[in-house]
Amino acid sequence: MPKKAGGSTKRAVKFNKKGGIKAALKAGSVTKKGKLRKRRDDDKKDNKSAPAAPEEDDSTRNGYKRTGASGANGNQSGANEVTTATPLEQMDLDQFMSNDFDNSDLEDAFAASDDDEENVESDSDSDSAGGDDGSDGSDADADAGSPADDSDSSSEELSEELHKQQMQKLAKKDPEFHKFLMENNKDLLEFGEDESDSDGDDADEDEDEDEDEELPAPTPDPSPTPTPDDSSNSLIVTISFLKSLEKKVFSPTNPSLKALRKYISIFNSATHMGDVDSEKETRYIINDPQVLNRIIVFGLNRLSDTFQTHFLPPPSPTTPVYDEHTPIKESVLKKSKSWKTGQPILKSFYKATLHFLTITKEPTTHIHVLKSLPRYVPMLTPFPRLAAAFLKTLTKSWSSSTSASAAANAVRLNSFLLIRQLSLTQPFPFIETALKSVYLAYAKSSKIVNENTLPNLTFMGNCIVELYSLDVEASYQHAFIYVRQLALHLRAGITKKTREAFAQVYNWQYMNCLKVWVAVVASNCGTGELRELVYPLTEIIMGVLKLVPTSLHLPLRLMCVRLLQQLASKAEVFIPTASLLMDMLDVSELHKKPRKESGGKSASADNVEPITLALMLKFPKEKILVTSNQQEAVASEIFLLLNRDIDLYRYSVGFPEYSVRIVQKLKSFQKVTKVKRWGVFAKGCVEMCGEYKNWVTLERSKIEQAPKDILRLEHLKPKGKEGMGDRLASAISQEKRLEEMAKPVVSKAEKKKRDEERARVEEGKKRKREAEEDKKVKKKKRKEKYVEEGGSDDDLEDMEDDVEEGVDWGEED
């Protein structure tokens, strides 16, 4: 870079003595941009009347002339002084830049001029830092002259000195950069460096906003350099240049921070290559796929070690060992000597990586970036906004994909692992933002449940349980708010009793949110604050179960019983569900004979697709328990849950009294049912109740306390036996194994046929919704037109839509 106008050269000292740039500006000889102001009109007239310029001789070469012993003013101080053949103030920028600055005669002349100046004594009133640097006798005469003349001569000398330094040093040190500036940035070569330098502080403040502008241009080096692109101002990165730069960046002994800055600039350009709509021209161009792949893959693998070398203290017995799971405080990073210079570099890397993570669509590349990021997450603490941006992008990757492929599952898993790592390493309250973000993403994705989406929703629910278990105190605040929100929807349904209010509760989104909060509370209800939510959740589930107690919503009601048993087993509290299950056995449709189809055949003989109650909230309105498959599925589920309820409370001292009602109801059901298989189920439950009742009666006769004084629910459980939660988990795992074994083998053609049928059904529902929306829009426009034509409000009320009979509450399910 050229020296500033306030440097320590002799001419600069002389210029500062005379008032510097302020005096020149005040005199009007220099513009605010540092350019020499054109001569006045009267001077131009004098120039027109002046005689023609003499023919160039030996003293005039390449547009410059060397004055003799007597200068233009008749003094002796102008000996060997080099000036231009055309006065400098009359030259425009193109003429000035077209002169040969590399002429050897000019260099000799400037050297001679400097030697003469060293032999001259300094002014008596000079108090500059270099007091030995003086001015010649002509300065005294010049001081006696007009201020305008002084400013003109001083500014000419300063301009010659600055341009000489710029052109000579840049031409020798960096010919390519010198050529680039000459062709595209002539303003950098003009006088006015003072103003540009005065803006340096502002540029430093804005350096984080545009890292590309702060990165230096490539400098000549014995190693290979990037190739300039003739069609733009960018430089083409070659593999040889990249390898030579990597040696400096990843040097194990002395890594270069300057080389790291340049490498991050190339990395930034590489991550923005996929921008289709970007109009910003990048500093570097990468045309070779091998170079691009090396920058992304090799850079992400190695840059973490380089950042730690620059910004973390070296390992020692007194310093902690930092790994992926150890938070790095911002104060530790600021202690590094390289932090002030390296902070923009690190921020630029995070921005580039975030951008690349956002735009990449190829699963393999996406997975590689996600697996590389854990090494960089601990150093993200000084950039909370970038951490929030990473959280947003990762949450989208975690929740948006509905594909069941191995690549999509890997993307979701690695995205969540990064979210969890961010929650552990970033300072509070980042974890609260993460908790809110993942729950809302889950709620948004849980509106549709089918065979394809159920595994993904189950995975997301398990992730939420894991994340909410990291900080129970912070989780309680969010859980309380969202559980209360579910209670408010339920209260609206109970009080209003309208289809719209019921639809706010009886839908997949509500039920999935209820599921995930039951799982969160059940996993953390030991001694923490989340245990306090067991009771409100139980009341909400009971309310949902009894909101519309019809056979239409039997699948939803059975789902609620499962949630109650899950809460009871994990919290080890008594939540009776046997009475709810026995009420379902009284459903009239369950005791009817399956409907016969055309041809006189019973529906039980048809090869009907098995019913999966976990994927249903209700039965079709015209087919409520009319087929043998539906009846069998409901009855089997009721007896399965009744068996689990009996097993949950088998060690309670009050079990004999609790089982009385169960035995009575099941014996009555045995007499009524016409299905022998169900009678066998009922008989098995009765025998199980009798066995547990006799054992509990015998064991509680041996204890000295009364049942009312016993606080522990499983007071009679022998040592070494499984608790309620473990027994329920074992029963669920066994149930899943049996379901897998009983699942029929479906051919590919049959599966394809079912998928097509499901797609047709979904398409029909979509068209129906769109038609209803269009109908509403047309009716709204008709009403508005009616009002504009002068219609009354009373007539407008008559145009309101009548409530259609027979519309399902959860038709979007």
PDB file of C-alpha atoms in Angstrom, residues 699-798:
ATOM      1  CA  GLU A 699     -49.282 -60.602  51.360  1.00  0.00           C
ATOM      2  CA  ARG A 700     -51.084 -57.584  52.794  1.00  0.00           C
ATOM      3  CA  SER A 701     -52.236 -59.652  55.770  1.00  0.00           C
ATOM      4  CA  LYS A 702     -48.603 -59.801  56.804  1.00  0.00           C
ATOM      5  CA  ILE A 703     -48.040 -56.014  56.979  1.00  0.00           C
ATOM      6  CA  GLU A 704     -48.846 -53.904  60.027  1.00  0.00           C
ATOM      7  CA  GLN A 705     -49.973 -50.694  58.286  1.00  0.00           C
ATOM      8  CA  ALA A 706     -53.450 -50.052  57.019  1.00  0.00           C
ATOM      9  CA  PRO A 707     -53.865 -49.579  53.236  1.00  0.00           C
ATOM     10  CA  LYS A 708     -54.702 -45.909  53.760  1.00  0.00           C
ATOM     11  CA  ASP A 709     -51.332 -45.343  55.433  1.00  0.00           C
ATOM     12  CA  ILE A 710     -49.337 -46.831  52.580  1.00  0.00           C
ATOM     13  CA  LEU A 711     -47.983 -44.128  50.282  1.00  0.00           C
ATOM     14  CA  ARG A 712     -46.172 -46.306  47.791  1.00  0.00           C
ATOM     15  CA  LEU A 713     -48.395 -47.726  45.067  1.00  0.00           C
ATOM     16  CA  GLU A 714     -46.417 -50.941  44.606  1.00  0.00           C
ATOM     17  CA  HIS A 715     -45.882 -51.604  48.271  1.00  0.00           C
ATOM     18  CA  LEU A 716     -46.085 -55.363  47.819  1.00  0.00           C
ATOM     19  CA  LYS A 717     -43.665 -55.672  44.898  1.00  0.00           C
ATOM     20  CA  PRO A 718     -40.956 -58.237  45.749  1.00  0.00           C
ATOM     21  CA  LYS A 719     -37.344 -57.244  45.415  1.00  0.00           C
ATOM     22  CA  GLY A 720     -35.860 -57.908  42.020  1.00  0.00           C
ATOM     23  CA  LYS A 721     -39.207 -57.729  40.206  1.00  0.00           C
ATOM     24  CA  GLU A 722     -39.805 -55.193  37.449  1.00  0.00           C
ATOM     25  CA  GLY A 723     -41.570 -51.950  38.262  1.00  0.00           C
ATOM     26  CA  MET A 724     -44.648 -50.571  36.546  1.00  0.00           C
ATOM     27  CA  GLY A 725     -42.682 -48.720  33.880  1.00  0.00           C
ATOM     28  CA  ASP A 726     -40.470 -51.676  33.036  1.00  0.00           C
ATOM     29  CA  ARG A 727     -43.431 -54.048  32.833  1.00  0.00           C
ATOM     30  CA  LEU A 728     -45.273 -51.730  30.466  1.00  0.00           C
ATOM     31  CA  ALA A 729     -42.188 -51.287  28.282  1.00  0.00           C
ATOM     32  CA  SER A 730     -41.743 -55.071  28.072  1.00  0.00           C
ATOM     33  CA  ALA A 731     -45.384 -55.517  27.112  1.00  0.00           C
ATOM     34  CA  ILE A 732     -45.134 -52.876  24.367  1.00  0.00           C
ATOM     35  CA  SER A 733     -41.980 -54.396  22.902  1.00  0.00           C
ATOM     36  CA  GLN A 734     -43.602 -57.830  22.879  1.00  0.00           C
ATOM     37  CA  GLU A 735     -46.665 -56.365  21.175  1.00  0.00           C
ATOM     38  CA  LYS A 736     -44.500 -54.850  18.434  1.00  0.00           C
ATOM     39  CA  ARG A 737     -42.746 -58.156  17.814  1.00  0.00           C
ATOM     40  CA  LEU A 738     -46.081 -59.945  17.481  1.00  0.00           C
ATOM     41  CA  GLU A 739     -47.356 -57.284  15.093  1.00  0.00           C
ATOM     42  CA  GLU A 740     -44.307 -57.702  12.888  1.00  0.00           C
ATOM     43  CA  MET A 741     -44.761 -61.474  12.848  1.00  0.00           C
ATOM     44  CA  ALA A 742     -48.467 -61.212  12.057  1.00  0.00           C
ATOM     45  CA  LYS A 743     -48.039 -58.613   9.361  1.00  0.00           C
ATOM     46  CA  PRO A 744     -48.986 -60.156   6.004  1.00  0.00           C
ATOM     47  CA  VAL A 745     -46.429 -60.277   3.245  1.00  0.00           C
ATOM     48  CA  VAL A 746     -47.452 -57.799   0.566  1.00  0.00           C
ATOM     49  CA  SER A 747     -46.058 -58.040  -2.927  1.00  0.00           C
ATOM     50  CA  LYS A 748     -44.559 -55.043  -4.648  1.00  0.00           C
ATOM     51  CA  ALA A 749     -47.433 -54.883  -7.116  1.00  0.00           C
ATOM     52  CA  GLU A 750     -49.994 -54.926  -4.311  1.00  0.00           C
ATOM     53  CA  LYS A 751     -48.093 -52.296  -2.378  1.00  0.00           C
ATOM     54  CA  LYS A 752     -47.895 -50.099  -5.457  1.00  0.00           C
ATOM     55  CA  LYS A 753     -51.622 -50.522  -5.988  1.00  0.00           C
ATOM     56  CA  ARG A 754     -52.338 -49.479  -2.402  1.00  0.00           C
ATOM     57  CA  ASP A 755     -50.081 -46.433  -2.695  1.00  0.00           C
ATOM     58  CA  GLU A 756     -51.860 -45.365  -5.870  1.00  0.00           C
ATOM     59  CA  GLU A 757     -55.227 -45.801  -4.212  1.00  0.00           C
ATOM     60  CA  ARG A 758     -54.098 -43.779  -1.215  1.00  0.00           C
ATOM     61  CA  ALA A 759     -52.783 -41.065  -3.538  1.00  0.00           C
ATOM     62  CA  ARG A 760     -56.138 -40.936  -5.349  1.00  0.00           C
ATOM     63  CA  VAL A 761     -57.961 -40.559  -2.047  1.00  0.00           C
ATOM     64  CA  GLU A 762     -55.652 -37.757  -0.930  1.00  0.00           C
ATOM     65  CA  GLU A 763     -56.065 -36.046  -4.290  1.00  0.00           C
ATOM     66  CA  GLY A 764     -59.843 -36.262  -3.970  1.00  0.00           C
ATOM     67  CA  LYS A 765     -59.728 -34.722  -0.511  1.00  0.00           C
ATOM     68  CA  LYS A 766     -57.504 -31.958  -1.818  1.00  0.00           C
ATOM     69  CA  ARG A 767     -59.869 -31.164  -4.676  1.00  0.00           C
ATOM     70  CA  LYS A 768     -62.752 -31.140  -2.244  1.00  0.00           C
ATOM     71  CA  ARG A 769     -61.012 -28.657   0.021  1.00  0.00           C
ATOM     72  CA  GLU A 770     -60.120 -26.442  -2.927  1.00  0.00           C
ATOM     73  CA  ALA A 771     -63.727 -26.513  -4.133  1.00  0.00           C
ATOM     74  CA  GLU A 772     -64.971 -25.502  -0.695  1.00  0.00           C
ATOM     75  CA  GLU A 773     -62.474 -22.652  -0.556  1.00  0.00           C
ATOM     76  CA  ASP A 774     -63.551 -21.431  -4.000  1.00  0.00           C
ATOM     77  CA  LYS A 775     -67.154 -21.619  -2.907  1.00  0.00           C
ATOM     78  CA  LYS A 776     -66.442 -19.504   0.142  1.00  0.00           C
ATOM     79  CA  VAL A 777     -64.560 -16.933  -1.904  1.00  0.00           C
ATOM     80  CA  LYS A 778     -67.379 -16.654  -4.453  1.00  0.00           C
ATOM     81  CA  LYS A 779     -70.005 -16.277  -1.747  1.00  0.00           C
ATOM     82  CA  LYS A 780     -67.918 -13.598  -0.043  1.00  0.00           C
ATOM     83  CA  LYS A 781     -67.623 -11.666  -3.309  1.00  0.00           C
ATOM     84  CA  ARG A 782     -71.357 -12.026  -3.899  1.00  0.00           C
ATOM     85  CA  LYS A 783     -72.050 -10.595  -0.455  1.00  0.00           C
ATOM     86  CA  GLU A 784     -69.687  -7.683  -1.016  1.00  0.00           C
ATOM     87  CA  LYS A 785     -71.312  -6.939  -4.357  1.00  0.00           C
ATOM     88  CA  TYR A 786     -74.754  -7.101  -2.733  1.00  0.00           C
ATOM     89  CA  VAL A 787     -73.727  -4.558  -0.100  1.00  0.00           C
ATOM     90  CA  GLU A 788     -72.241  -2.243  -2.721  1.00  0.00           C
ATOM     91  CA  GLU A 789     -75.535  -2.309  -4.630  1.00  0.00           C
ATOM     92  CA  GLY A 790     -77.378  -1.085  -1.557  1.00  0.00           C
ATOM     93  CA  GLY A 791     -78.541  -4.284   0.117  1.00  0.00           C
ATOM     94  CA  SER A 792     -79.457  -4.239   3.820  1.00  0.00           C
ATOM     95  CA  ASP A 793     -77.737  -6.099   6.638  1.00  0.00           C
ATOM     96  CA  ASP A 794     -80.904  -8.053   7.410  1.00  0.00           C
ATOM     97  CA  ASP A 795     -80.954  -9.485   3.915  1.00  0.00           C
ATOM     98  CA  LEU A 796     -77.250 -10.167   4.210  1.00  0.00           C
ATOM     99  CA  GLU A 797     -77.828 -12.402   7.238  1.00  0.00           C
ATOM    100  CA  ASP A 798     -80.159 -14.555   5.183  1.00  0.00           C
TER     101      ASP A 798
END
